XYZ file of C-alpha atoms in Angstrom:
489
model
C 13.837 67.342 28.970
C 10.816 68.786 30.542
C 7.584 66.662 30.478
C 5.508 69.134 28.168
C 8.167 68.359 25.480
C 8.370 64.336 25.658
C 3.964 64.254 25.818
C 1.281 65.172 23.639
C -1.661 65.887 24.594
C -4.863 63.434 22.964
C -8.434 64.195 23.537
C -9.679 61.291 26.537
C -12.825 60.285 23.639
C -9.921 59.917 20.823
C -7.893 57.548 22.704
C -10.593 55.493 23.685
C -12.218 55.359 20.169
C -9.173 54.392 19.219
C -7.725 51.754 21.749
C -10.999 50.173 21.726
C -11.583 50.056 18.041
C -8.054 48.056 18.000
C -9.007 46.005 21.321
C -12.108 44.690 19.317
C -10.371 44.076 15.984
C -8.208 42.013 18.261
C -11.193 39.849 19.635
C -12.646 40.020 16.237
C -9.687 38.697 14.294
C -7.601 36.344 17.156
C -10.483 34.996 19.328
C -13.873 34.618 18.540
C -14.877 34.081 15.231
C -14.240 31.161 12.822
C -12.131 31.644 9.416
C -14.690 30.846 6.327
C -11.573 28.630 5.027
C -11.132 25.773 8.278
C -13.977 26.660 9.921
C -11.780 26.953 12.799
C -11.105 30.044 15.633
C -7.208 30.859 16.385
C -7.438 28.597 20.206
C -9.082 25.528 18.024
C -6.148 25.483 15.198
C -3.247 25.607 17.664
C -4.621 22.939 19.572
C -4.918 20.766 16.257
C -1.375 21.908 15.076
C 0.462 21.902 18.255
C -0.971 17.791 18.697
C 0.110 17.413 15.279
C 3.239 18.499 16.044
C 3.289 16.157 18.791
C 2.786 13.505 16.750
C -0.472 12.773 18.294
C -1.910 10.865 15.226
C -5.018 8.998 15.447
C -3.334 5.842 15.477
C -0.225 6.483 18.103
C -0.908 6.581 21.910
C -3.103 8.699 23.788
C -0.612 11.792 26.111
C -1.961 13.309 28.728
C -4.414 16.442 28.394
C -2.158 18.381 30.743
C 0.987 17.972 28.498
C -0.769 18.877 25.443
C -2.491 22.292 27.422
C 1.429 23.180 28.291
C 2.388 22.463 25.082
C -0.322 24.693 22.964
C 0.179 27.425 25.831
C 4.035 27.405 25.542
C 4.399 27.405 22.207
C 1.065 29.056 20.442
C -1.620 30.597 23.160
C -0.400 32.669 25.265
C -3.462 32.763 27.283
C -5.432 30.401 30.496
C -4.820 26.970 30.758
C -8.378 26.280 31.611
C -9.580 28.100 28.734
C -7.345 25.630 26.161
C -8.154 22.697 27.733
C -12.029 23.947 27.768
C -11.879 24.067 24.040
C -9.543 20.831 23.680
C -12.664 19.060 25.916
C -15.508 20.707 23.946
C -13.652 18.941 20.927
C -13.799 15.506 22.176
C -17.541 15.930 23.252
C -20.125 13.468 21.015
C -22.957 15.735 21.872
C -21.448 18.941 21.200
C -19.321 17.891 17.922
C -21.364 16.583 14.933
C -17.642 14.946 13.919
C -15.232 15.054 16.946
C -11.643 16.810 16.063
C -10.162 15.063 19.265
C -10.077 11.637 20.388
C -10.393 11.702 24.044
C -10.034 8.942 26.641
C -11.496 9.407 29.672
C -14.632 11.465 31.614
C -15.133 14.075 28.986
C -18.521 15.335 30.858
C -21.845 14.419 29.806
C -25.224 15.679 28.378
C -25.973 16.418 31.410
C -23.558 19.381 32.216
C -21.251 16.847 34.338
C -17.900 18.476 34.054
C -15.047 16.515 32.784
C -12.122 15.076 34.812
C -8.923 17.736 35.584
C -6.396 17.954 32.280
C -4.051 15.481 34.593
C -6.643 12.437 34.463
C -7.584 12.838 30.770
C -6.143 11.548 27.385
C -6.174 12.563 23.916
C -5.398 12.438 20.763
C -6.450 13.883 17.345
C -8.891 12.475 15.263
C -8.736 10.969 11.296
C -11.120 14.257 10.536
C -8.755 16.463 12.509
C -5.788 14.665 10.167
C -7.565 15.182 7.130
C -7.648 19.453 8.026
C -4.277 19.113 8.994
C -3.570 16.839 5.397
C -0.328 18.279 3.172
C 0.471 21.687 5.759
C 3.959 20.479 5.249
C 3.455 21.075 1.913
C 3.402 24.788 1.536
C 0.006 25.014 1.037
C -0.784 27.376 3.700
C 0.891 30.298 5.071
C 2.425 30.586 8.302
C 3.542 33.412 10.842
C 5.375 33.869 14.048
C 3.929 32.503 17.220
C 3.316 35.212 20.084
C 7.009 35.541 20.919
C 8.584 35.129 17.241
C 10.315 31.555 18.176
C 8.083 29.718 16.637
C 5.569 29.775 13.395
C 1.853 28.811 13.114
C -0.402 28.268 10.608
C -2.710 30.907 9.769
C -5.346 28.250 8.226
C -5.442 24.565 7.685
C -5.616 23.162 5.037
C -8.356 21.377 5.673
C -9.730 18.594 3.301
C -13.527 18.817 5.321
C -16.136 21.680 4.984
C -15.472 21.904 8.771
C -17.629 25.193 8.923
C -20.771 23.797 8.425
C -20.223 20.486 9.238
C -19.123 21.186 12.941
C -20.883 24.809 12.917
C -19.010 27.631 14.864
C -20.147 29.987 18.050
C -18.636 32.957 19.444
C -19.352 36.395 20.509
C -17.000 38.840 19.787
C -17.229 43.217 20.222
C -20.571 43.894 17.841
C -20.585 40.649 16.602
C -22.099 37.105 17.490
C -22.046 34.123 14.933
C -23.978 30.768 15.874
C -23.819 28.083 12.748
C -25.504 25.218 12.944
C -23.695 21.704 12.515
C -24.323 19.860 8.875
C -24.012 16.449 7.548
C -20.539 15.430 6.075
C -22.127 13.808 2.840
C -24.719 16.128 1.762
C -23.121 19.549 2.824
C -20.232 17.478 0.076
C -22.706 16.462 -2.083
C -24.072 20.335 -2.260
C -19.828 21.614 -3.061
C -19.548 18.858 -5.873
C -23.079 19.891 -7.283
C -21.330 23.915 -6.930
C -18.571 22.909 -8.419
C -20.295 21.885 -11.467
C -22.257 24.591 -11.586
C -21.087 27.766 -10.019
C -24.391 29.407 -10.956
C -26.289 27.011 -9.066
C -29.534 28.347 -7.035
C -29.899 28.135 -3.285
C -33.294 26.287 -3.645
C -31.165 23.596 -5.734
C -27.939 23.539 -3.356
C -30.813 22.321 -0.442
C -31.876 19.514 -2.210
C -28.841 18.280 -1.218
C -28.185 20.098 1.785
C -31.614 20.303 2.912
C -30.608 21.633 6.352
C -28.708 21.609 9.703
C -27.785 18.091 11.264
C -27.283 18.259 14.518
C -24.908 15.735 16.793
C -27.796 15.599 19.806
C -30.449 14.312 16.628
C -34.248 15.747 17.508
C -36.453 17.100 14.864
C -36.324 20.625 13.333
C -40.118 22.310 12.522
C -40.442 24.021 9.250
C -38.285 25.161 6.569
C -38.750 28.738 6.287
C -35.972 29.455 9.048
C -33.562 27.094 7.181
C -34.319 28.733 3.635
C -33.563 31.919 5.758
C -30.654 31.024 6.805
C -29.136 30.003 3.925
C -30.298 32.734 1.457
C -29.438 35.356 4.077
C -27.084 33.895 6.615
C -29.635 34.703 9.209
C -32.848 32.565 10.120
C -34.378 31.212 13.157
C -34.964 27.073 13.756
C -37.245 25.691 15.568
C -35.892 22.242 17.358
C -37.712 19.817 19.060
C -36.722 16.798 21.350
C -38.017 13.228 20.058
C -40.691 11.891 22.015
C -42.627 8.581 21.574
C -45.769 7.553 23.579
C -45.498 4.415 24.961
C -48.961 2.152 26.686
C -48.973 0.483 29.937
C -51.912 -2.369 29.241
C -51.209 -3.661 32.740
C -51.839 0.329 34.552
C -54.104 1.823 31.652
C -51.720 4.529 31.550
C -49.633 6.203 29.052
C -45.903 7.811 29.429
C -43.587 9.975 27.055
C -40.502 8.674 26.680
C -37.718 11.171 25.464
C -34.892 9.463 23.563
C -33.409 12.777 21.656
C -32.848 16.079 22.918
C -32.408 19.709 20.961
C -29.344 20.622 20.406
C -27.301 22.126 23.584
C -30.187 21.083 25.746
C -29.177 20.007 29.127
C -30.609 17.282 29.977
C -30.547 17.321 34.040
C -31.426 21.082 34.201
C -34.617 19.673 31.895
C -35.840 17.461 34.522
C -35.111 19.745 36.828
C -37.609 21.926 35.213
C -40.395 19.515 34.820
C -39.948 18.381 38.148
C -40.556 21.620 39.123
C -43.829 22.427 37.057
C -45.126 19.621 38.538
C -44.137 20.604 41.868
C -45.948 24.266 41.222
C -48.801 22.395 39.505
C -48.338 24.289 36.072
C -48.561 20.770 34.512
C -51.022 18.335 36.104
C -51.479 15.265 34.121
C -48.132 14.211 35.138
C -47.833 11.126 38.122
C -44.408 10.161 37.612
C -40.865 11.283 36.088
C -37.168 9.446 36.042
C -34.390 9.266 34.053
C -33.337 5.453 32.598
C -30.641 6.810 30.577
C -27.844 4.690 30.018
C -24.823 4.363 27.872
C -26.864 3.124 25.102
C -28.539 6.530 25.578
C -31.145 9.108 26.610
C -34.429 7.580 28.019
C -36.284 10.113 29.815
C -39.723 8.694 30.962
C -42.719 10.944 32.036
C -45.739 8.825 33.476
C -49.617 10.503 32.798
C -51.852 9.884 35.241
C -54.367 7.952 34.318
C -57.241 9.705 31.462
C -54.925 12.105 30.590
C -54.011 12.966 26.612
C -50.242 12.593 25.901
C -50.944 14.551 23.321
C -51.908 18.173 25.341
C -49.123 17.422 28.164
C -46.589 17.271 25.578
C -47.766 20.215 24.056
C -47.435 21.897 27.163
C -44.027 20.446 27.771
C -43.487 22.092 24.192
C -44.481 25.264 25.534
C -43.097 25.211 29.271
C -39.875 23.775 29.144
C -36.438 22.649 26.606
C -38.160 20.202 24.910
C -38.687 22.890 22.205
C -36.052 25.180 21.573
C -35.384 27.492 18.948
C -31.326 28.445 17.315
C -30.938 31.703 16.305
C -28.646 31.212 12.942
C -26.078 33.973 12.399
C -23.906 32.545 9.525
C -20.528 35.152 10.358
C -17.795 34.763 9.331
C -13.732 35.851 8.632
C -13.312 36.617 4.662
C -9.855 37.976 4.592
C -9.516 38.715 8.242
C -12.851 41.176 8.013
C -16.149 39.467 9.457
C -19.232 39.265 6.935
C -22.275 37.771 6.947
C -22.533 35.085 4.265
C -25.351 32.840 2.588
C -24.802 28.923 2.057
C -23.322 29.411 -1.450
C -21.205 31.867 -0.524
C -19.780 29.632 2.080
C -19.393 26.966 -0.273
C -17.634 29.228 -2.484
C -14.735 30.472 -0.421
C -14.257 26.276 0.552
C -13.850 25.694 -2.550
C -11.341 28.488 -3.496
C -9.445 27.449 -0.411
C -8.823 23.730 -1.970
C -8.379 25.487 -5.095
C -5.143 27.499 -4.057
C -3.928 24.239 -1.360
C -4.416 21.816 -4.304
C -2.009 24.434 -6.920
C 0.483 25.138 -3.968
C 0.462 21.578 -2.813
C 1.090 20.602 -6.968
C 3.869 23.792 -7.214
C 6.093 22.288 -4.015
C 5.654 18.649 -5.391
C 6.462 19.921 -8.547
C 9.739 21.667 -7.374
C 11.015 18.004 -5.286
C 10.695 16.461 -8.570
C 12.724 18.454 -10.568
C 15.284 18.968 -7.816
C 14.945 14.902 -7.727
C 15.648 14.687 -11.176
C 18.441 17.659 -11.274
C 20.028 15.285 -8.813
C 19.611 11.889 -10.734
C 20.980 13.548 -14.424
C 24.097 13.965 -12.054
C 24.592 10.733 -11.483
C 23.335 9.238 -14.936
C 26.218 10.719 -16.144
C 28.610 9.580 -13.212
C 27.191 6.334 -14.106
C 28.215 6.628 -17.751
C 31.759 7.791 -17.402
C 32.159 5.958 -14.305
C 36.224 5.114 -14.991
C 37.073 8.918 -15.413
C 34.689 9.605 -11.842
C 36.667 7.338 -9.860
C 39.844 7.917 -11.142
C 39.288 11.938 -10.497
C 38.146 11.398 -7.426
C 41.205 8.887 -6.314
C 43.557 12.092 -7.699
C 41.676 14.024 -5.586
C 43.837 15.764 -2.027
C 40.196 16.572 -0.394
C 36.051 16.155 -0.899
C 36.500 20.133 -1.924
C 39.272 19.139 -4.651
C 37.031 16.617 -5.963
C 34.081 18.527 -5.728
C 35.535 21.208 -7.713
C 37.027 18.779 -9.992
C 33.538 17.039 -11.236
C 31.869 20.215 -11.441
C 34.611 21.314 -13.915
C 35.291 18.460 -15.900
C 31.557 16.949 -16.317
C 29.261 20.542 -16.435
C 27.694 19.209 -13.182
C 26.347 21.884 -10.658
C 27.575 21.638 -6.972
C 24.318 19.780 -5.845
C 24.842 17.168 -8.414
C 28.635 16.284 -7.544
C 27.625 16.228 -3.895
C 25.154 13.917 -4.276
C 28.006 11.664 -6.586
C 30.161 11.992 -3.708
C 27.570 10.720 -1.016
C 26.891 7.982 -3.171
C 27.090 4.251 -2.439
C 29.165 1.363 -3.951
C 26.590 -0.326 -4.093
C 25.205 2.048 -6.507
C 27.701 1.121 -9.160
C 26.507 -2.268 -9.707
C 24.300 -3.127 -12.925
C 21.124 -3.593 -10.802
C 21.627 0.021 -8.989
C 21.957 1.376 -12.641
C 19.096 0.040 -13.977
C 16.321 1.149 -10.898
C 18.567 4.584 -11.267
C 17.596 5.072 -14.977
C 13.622 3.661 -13.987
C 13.387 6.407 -10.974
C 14.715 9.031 -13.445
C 12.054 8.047 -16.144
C 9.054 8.221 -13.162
C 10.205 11.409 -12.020
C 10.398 12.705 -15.342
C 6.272 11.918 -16.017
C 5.551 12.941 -12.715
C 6.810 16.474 -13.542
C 5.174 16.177 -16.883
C 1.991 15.024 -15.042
C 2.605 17.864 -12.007
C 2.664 20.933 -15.028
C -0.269 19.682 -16.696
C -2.130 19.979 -13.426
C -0.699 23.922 -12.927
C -1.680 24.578 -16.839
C -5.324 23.584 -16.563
C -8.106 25.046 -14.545
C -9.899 21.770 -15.832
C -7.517 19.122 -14.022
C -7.138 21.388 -10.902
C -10.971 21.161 -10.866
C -10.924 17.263 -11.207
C -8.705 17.106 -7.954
C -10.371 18.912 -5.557
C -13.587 16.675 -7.235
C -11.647 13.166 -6.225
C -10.506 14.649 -3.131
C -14.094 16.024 -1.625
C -15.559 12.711 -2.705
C -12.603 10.531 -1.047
C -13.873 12.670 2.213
C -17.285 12.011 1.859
C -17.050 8.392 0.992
C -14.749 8.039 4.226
C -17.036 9.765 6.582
C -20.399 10.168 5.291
C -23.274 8.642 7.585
C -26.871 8.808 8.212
C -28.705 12.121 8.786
C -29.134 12.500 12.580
C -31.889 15.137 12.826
C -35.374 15.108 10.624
C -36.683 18.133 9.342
C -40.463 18.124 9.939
C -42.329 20.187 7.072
C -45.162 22.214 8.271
């Protein structure tokens, strides 16, 4: 066939237009930014599934990081090993997690940019928050697809019991886009979806009197409100962080020091000394005689030493000014809604959460529902092997094969082919007066629980009531003290 008739011809700008446009919905949709629902970025929920396929729970032994890497990578990411086990580490990290997803034992780095062991030293395991997103996914409440070569299927979304959007914030960069959400606090970002859930037509200005604003794992103080009222009406604002310093008096010298205890968020604290050592060095601070670093594992002690007359107050301000000490976090609030990324405001977040429970809870209640009465499809069969036992064992003695008798029960009892298997699986020890009698209870339980399980798929009310007892089982179980204090100006 000659080659004109085999090829068309494409214009060069068409075929770019096009490949790209389908390269970026690519990075868009199955790298870099986080579904509204988990919160979480295709590379994060392998890593949690594949461990919980593992059986890595947070109570069973740690495995090495290097057979959990081959594992995801095998099975669900088809991609670097370096890059999984970059996002398995960042998971483990106190200063970069407001509530770690993975338990990790061993060097993990540091605040101070210290990389962390190889995968072969390292240990892991997943969290109880990680095991609360992964609660009930064998329970139908989430769909799954194939894995990158079709052997295997993956969840599309957790589950997921916690916010984990806000609470653990999200970064990425993908083509055209960039998202950078701040971490929250457990309790009041759920005290904020249980006041929503009460009243859907709740204001923004009333949702931040309980979620008054980011929380971040590294503590510090945020300046102002205005760029967290931003933020939240808009999905875009810009926060102004600060490290927490304290001046401290040496009677004994008559000198004063600043002592840094808490750093901005993402602030690295050796490249930080590094730059005030080098102001000092170019003289662009000069009140400054003496700098070291006394952190320890209780934590960060920085200590700056003023020479003696000088006003702690106007080197700090230049420290402000010159260096990390004050930051600022650029708050893009982006977002998957239905694979397509949109910018959304804190109640719209809160929104799509809570429709997320709302379909887990009604397809968690729908599969339960369906066990039950298969349960008690299976226990009418034998409550009425139990009442005509005689003519049951007497068939089945008569009986040339399991088929025979199958056939035979189904015929001469109106039992369905379920029901006489499970009479033919069953126990002597079944027969006995006791075995009856815990037969007839189970039958009666079963029975309210699917009583109990349609009630809860009839009423918008109950359903309602669920996801209530369920966000504040979470919040009760995790909740903790505010980290960062927001500084009015």
């Amino acid at each position: 066939m000659p080659p004109d008739e085999r090829l068309g011809q494409i214009a060069i700008e068409d075929e770019m237009r096009s490949s790209y446009l389908s390269y970026a919905m690519s990075v868009i949709v199955g790298r870099a930014l986080p579904d509204v629902r988990d919160g979480l970025k295709p590379v994060h929920r392998r890593i949690l599934h594949g461990m919980n396929e593992m059986g890595l729970a947070s109570n069973r032994a740690y495995r090495k990081s290097a057979k959990i890497v081959g594992e995801i990578m095998g099975n669900y990411h088809p991609h670097g090993d370096s890059a999984i086990y970059d996002t398995l580490v960042r998971m483990a990290q106190p200063f970069n997690m407001r509530y770690m997803l993975v338990d990790g034992q061993g060097n993990y780095g540091s605040v101070d940019g210290d990389p962390p062991a190889a995968m072969r030293y390292t240990e892991a395991r997943l969290t109880k928050v990680a095991e609360d997103m992964l609660a009930d996914i064998d329970k139908e409440t989430v769909d799954f697809g194939p894995n990158y070569d079709e052997s295997l299927v993956e969840p599309l979304v957790l589950p997921s019991k916690i916010p984990n959007l806000l609470v653990n914030g999200a970064g990425g960069i993908a083509v055209g886009y960039a998202t950078n959400i701040p971490t929250h606090n457990v309790g009041e970002v759920i005290e904020g979806l249980l006041l929503f859930l009460e009243n859907p037509d709740i204001t923004i200005a009333q949702l931040m009197k309980k979620i008054p604003g980011p929380d971040f794992p590294t503590a510090g103080f945020i300046y102002g409100t205005a760029g967290i009222k931003d933020a939240y009406e808009s999905g875009r604002g810009l926060l102004t962080l600060r490290a927490k310093v304290k001046v401290e008096s040496d009677e004994r010298t008559d000198r004063e020091r600043l002592i840094v205890t808490e750093l901005p968020y993402q602030v690295n604290k050796s490249k930080l000394i590094e730059k005030i050592a080098e102001l000092i060095r170019d003289e662009r601070i000069k009140g400054i005689s003496d700098l070291r670093d006394e952190s320890d594992r209780e934590g960060i002690r920085v200590v700056i030493e003023l020479k003696r007359g000088e006003i702690p107050l106007i080197t700090l301000n230049n420290l402000y000014k010159l260096t990390q000490l004050q930051t600022t976090f650029g708050v893009i609030m982006l977002a998957l809604v239905n694979n397509r990324p949109e910018v959304l405001n804190l109640k719209q977040i809160l929104h799509h959460f809570i429709e997320h429970r709302r379909e887990v809870v009604v397809r968690r209640t729908a599969f339960e529902l369906r066990k039950a009465e298969e349960r008690a499809h299976i226990l009418e069969g034998l409550k009425i092997a139990l009442d005509n036992l005689d003519a049951v064992i007497t068939l089945i003695r008569r009986a040339q094969s399991p088929d025979e008798a199958r056939v035979g029960l189904m015929r001469e009892f109106a039992l369905s082919e379920i029901q006489s298997n499970a009479i033919l699986e069953m126990r002597l020890q079944r027969l006995t007066q006791l075995e009856r009698n815990k037969l007839i209870e189970e039958y009666k339980e079963v029975l309210k629980q699917i009583e109990y399980l349609k009630s809860i798929l009839g009423s918008e009310a109950l359903v309602r009531k669920i996801i209530k007892d369920e966000l504040i089982e979470v919040r009760d179980a995790y909740k903790d003290d505010r980290r960062t204090q927001i500084v009015k100006e």
